[in-house]
PDB file of C-alpha atoms and ligand atoms in Angstrom:
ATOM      1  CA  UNK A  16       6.633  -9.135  18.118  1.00 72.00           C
ATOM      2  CA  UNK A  17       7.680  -8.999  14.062  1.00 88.00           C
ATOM      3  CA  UNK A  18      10.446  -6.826  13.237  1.00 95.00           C
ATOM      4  CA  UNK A  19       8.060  -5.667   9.776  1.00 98.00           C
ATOM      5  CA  UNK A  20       6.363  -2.267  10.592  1.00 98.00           C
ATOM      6  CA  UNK A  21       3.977  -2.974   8.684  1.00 98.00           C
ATOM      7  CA  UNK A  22       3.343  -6.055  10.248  1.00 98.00           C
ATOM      8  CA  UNK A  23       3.377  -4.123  13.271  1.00 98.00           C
ATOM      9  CA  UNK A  24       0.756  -1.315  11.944  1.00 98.00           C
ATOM     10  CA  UNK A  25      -1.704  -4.416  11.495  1.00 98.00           C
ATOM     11  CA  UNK A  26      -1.067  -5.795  14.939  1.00 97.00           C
ATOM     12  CA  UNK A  27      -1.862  -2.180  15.863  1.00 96.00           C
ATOM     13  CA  UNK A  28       1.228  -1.717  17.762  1.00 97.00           C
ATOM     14  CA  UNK A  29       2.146   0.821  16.031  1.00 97.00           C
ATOM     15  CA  UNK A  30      -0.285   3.536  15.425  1.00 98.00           C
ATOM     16  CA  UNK A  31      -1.565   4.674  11.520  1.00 98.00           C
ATOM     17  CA  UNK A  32      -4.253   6.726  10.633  1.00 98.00           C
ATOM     18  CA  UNK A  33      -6.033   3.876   9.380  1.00 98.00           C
ATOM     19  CA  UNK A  34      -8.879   5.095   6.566  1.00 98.00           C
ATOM     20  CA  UNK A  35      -9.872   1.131   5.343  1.00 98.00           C
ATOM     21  CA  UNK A  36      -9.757  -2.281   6.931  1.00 98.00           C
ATOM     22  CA  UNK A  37     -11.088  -5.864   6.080  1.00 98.00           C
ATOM     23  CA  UNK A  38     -10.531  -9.449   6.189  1.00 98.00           C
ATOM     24  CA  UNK A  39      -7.675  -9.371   3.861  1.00 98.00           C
ATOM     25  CA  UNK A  40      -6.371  -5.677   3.625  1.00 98.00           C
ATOM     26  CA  UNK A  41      -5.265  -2.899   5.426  1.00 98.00           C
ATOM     27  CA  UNK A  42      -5.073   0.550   4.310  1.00 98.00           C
ATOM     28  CA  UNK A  43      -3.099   3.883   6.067  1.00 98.00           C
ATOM     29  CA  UNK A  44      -2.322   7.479   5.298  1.00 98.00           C
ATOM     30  CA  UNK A  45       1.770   7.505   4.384  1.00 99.00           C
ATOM     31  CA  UNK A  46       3.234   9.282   7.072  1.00 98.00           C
ATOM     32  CA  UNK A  47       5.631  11.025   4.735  1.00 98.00           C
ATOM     33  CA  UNK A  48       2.697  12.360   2.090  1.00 98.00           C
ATOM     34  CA  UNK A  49       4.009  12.989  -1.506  1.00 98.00           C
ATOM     35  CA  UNK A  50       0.469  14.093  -2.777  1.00 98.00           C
ATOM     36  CA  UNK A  51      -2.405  15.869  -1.398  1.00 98.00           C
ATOM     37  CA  UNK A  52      -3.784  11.838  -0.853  1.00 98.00           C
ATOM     38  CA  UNK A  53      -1.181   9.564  -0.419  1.00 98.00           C
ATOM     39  CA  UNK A  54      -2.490   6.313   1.231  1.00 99.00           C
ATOM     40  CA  UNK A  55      -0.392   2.438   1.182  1.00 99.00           C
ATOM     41  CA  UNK A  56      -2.539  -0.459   1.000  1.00 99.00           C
ATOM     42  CA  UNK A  57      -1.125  -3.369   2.152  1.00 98.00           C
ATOM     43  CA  UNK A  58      -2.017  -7.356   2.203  1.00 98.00           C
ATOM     44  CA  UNK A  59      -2.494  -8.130   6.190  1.00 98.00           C
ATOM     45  CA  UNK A  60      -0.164 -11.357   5.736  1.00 98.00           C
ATOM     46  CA  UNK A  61       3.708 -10.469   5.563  1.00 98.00           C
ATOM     47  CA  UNK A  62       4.818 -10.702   2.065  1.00 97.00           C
ATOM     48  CA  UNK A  63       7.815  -9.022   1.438  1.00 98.00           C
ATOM     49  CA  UNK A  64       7.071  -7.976  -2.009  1.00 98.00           C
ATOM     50  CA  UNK A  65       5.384  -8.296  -5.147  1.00 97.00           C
ATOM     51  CA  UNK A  66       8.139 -10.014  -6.879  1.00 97.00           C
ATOM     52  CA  UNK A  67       7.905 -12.552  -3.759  1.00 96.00           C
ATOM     53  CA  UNK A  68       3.832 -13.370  -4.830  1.00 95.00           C
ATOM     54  CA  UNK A  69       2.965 -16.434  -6.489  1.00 96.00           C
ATOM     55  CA  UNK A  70       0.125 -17.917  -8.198  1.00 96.00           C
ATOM     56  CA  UNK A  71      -0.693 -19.283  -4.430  1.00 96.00           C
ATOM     57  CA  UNK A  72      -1.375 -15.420  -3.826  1.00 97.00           C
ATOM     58  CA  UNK A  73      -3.374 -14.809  -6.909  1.00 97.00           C
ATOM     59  CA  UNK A  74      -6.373 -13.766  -5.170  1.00 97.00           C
ATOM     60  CA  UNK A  75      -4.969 -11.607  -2.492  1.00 98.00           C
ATOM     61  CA  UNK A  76      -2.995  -9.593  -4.883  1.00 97.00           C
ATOM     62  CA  UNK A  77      -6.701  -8.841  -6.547  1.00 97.00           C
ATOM     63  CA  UNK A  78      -8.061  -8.399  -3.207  1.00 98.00           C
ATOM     64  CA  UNK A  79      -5.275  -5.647  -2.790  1.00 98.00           C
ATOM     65  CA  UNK A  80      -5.749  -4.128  -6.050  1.00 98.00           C
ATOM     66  CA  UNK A  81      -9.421  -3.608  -5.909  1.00 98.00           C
ATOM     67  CA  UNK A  82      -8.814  -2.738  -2.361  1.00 98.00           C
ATOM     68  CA  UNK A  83      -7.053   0.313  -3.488  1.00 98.00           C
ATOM     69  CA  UNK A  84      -9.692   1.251  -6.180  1.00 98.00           C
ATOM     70  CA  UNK A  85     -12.571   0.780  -3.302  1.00 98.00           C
ATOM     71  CA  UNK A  86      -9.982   3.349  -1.128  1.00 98.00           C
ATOM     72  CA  UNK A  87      -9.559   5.805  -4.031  1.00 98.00           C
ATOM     73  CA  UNK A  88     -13.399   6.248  -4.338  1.00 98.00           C
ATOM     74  CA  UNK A  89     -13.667   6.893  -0.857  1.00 98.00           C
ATOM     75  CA  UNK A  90     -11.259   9.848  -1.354  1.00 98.00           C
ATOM     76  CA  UNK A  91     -13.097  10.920  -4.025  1.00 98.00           C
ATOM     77  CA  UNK A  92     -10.189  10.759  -6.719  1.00 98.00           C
ATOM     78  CA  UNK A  93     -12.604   7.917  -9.412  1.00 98.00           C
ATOM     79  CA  UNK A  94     -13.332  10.783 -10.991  1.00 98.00           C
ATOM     80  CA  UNK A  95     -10.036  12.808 -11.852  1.00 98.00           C
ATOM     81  CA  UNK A  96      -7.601   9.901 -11.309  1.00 98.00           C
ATOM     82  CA  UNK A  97      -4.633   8.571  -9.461  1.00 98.00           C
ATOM     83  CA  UNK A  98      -1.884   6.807  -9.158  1.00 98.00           C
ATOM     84  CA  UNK A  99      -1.260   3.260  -8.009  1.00 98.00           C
ATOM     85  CA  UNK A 100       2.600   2.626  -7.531  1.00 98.00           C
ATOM     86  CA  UNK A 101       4.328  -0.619  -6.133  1.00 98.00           C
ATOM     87  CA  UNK A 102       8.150   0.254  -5.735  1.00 98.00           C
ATOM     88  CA  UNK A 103       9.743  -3.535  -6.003  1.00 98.00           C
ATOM     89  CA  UNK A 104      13.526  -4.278  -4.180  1.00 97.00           C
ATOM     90  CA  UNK A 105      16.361  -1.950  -4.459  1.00 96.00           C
ATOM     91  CA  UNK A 106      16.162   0.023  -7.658  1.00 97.00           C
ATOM     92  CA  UNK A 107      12.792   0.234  -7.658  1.00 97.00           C
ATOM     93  CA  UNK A 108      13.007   2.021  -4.833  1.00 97.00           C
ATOM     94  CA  UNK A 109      11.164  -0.224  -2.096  1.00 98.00           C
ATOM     95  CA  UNK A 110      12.082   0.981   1.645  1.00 98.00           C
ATOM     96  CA  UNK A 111       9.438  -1.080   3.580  1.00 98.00           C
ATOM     97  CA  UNK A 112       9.278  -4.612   2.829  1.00 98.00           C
ATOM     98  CA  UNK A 113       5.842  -5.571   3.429  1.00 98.00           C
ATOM     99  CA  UNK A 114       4.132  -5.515  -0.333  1.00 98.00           C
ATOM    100  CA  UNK A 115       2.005  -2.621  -0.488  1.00 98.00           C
ATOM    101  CA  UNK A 116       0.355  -0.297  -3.078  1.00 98.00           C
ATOM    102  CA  UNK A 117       0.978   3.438  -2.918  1.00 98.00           C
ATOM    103  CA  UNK A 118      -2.313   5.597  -4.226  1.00 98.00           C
ATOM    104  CA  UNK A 119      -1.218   8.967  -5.051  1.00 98.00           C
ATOM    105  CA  UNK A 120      -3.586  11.662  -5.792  1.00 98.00           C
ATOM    106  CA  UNK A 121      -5.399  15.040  -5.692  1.00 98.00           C
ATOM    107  CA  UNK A 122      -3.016  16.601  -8.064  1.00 98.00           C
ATOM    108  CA  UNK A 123      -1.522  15.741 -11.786  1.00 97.00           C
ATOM    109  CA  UNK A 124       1.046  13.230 -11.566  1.00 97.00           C
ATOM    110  CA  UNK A 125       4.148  13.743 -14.138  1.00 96.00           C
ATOM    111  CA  UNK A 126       5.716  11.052 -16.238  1.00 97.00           C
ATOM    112  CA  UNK A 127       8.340   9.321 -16.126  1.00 95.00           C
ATOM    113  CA  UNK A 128       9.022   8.660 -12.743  1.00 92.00           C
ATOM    114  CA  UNK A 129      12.325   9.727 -11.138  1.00 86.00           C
TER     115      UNK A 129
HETATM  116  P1  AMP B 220       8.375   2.294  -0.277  1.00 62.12           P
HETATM  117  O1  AMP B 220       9.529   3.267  -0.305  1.00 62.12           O
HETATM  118  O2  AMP B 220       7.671   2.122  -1.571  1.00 62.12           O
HETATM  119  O3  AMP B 220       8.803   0.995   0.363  1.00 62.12           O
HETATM  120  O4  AMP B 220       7.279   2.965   0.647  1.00 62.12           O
HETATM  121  C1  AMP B 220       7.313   2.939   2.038  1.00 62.12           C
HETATM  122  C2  AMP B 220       6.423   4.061   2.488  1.00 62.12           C
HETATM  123  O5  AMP B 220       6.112   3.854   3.851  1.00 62.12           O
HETATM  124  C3  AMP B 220       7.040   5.463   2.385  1.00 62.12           C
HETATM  125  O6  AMP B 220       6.240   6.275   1.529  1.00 62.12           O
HETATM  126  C4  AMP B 220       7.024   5.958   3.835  1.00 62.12           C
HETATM  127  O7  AMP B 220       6.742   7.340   3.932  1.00 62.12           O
HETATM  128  C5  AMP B 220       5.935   5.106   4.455  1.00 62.12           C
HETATM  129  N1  AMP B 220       6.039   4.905   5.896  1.00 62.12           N
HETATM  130  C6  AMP B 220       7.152   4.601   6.607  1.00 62.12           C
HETATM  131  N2  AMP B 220       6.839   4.462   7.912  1.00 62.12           N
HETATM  132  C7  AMP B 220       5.504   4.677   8.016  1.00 62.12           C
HETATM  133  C8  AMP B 220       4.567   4.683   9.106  1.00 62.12           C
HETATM  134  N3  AMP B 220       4.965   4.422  10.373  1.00 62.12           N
HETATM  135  N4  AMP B 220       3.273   4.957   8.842  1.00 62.12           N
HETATM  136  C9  AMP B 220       2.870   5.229   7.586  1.00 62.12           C
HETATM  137  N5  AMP B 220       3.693   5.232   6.522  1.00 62.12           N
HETATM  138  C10 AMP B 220       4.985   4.967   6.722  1.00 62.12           C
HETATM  139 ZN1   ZN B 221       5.165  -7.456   7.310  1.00 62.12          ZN
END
């Protein structure tokens, strides 16, 4: 059994509410919501972050990108917009690390960032 939750949450061990799935990708509500949609969209193979990706992982990290486009249609925020955030190690604020994509949306985000 991995130690990753998110590792876990594709094993289905753990439960998510789980709103997109294919060969590559997995995406889940965030159980903590910081938006009216707040969803993390996450490669299925443990990487432990973005900084960790090479140009081996090219393809997945584009898979997970336009995985995260393909899940903010489904919401229904390609109209108004959203917000794609990938908090990287310690000051950028990363708790889980599994790379994964926040989408944030259904209401104006503000800029900067705290
Ligand atoms: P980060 O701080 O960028 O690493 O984001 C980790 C995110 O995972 C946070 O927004 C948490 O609310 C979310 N999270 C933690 N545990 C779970 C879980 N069991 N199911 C869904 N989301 C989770
Ligand atoms: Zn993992």
């Amino acid at each position: 059994m991995s130690d990753c939750l998110f590792c876990r949450i594709v094993g289905k061990e753990i439960q998510a509410k789980i709103v997109y799935e294919d060969d590559h990708t997995l995406a889940f509500d965030d159980i903590n919501p910081q938006a009216p949609v707040h969803v993390l969209v996450i490669p299925k193979r443990h990487l432990s972050s973005v900084q960790e990706m090479s140009a081996h992982d090219q393809s997945l990290l584009a898979h997970v990108f336009l995985a995260s486009t393909k899940v903010a249609t489904q919401k229904g925020l390609d109209a108004a917009g959203y917000r794609l955030v990938t908090n990287t190690g310690r000051d950028g604020g990363q708790t889980v690390f599994h790379m994964h994509v926040h989408i944030l949306g259904g209401r104006h985000m503000s800029w900067p960032p705290g």
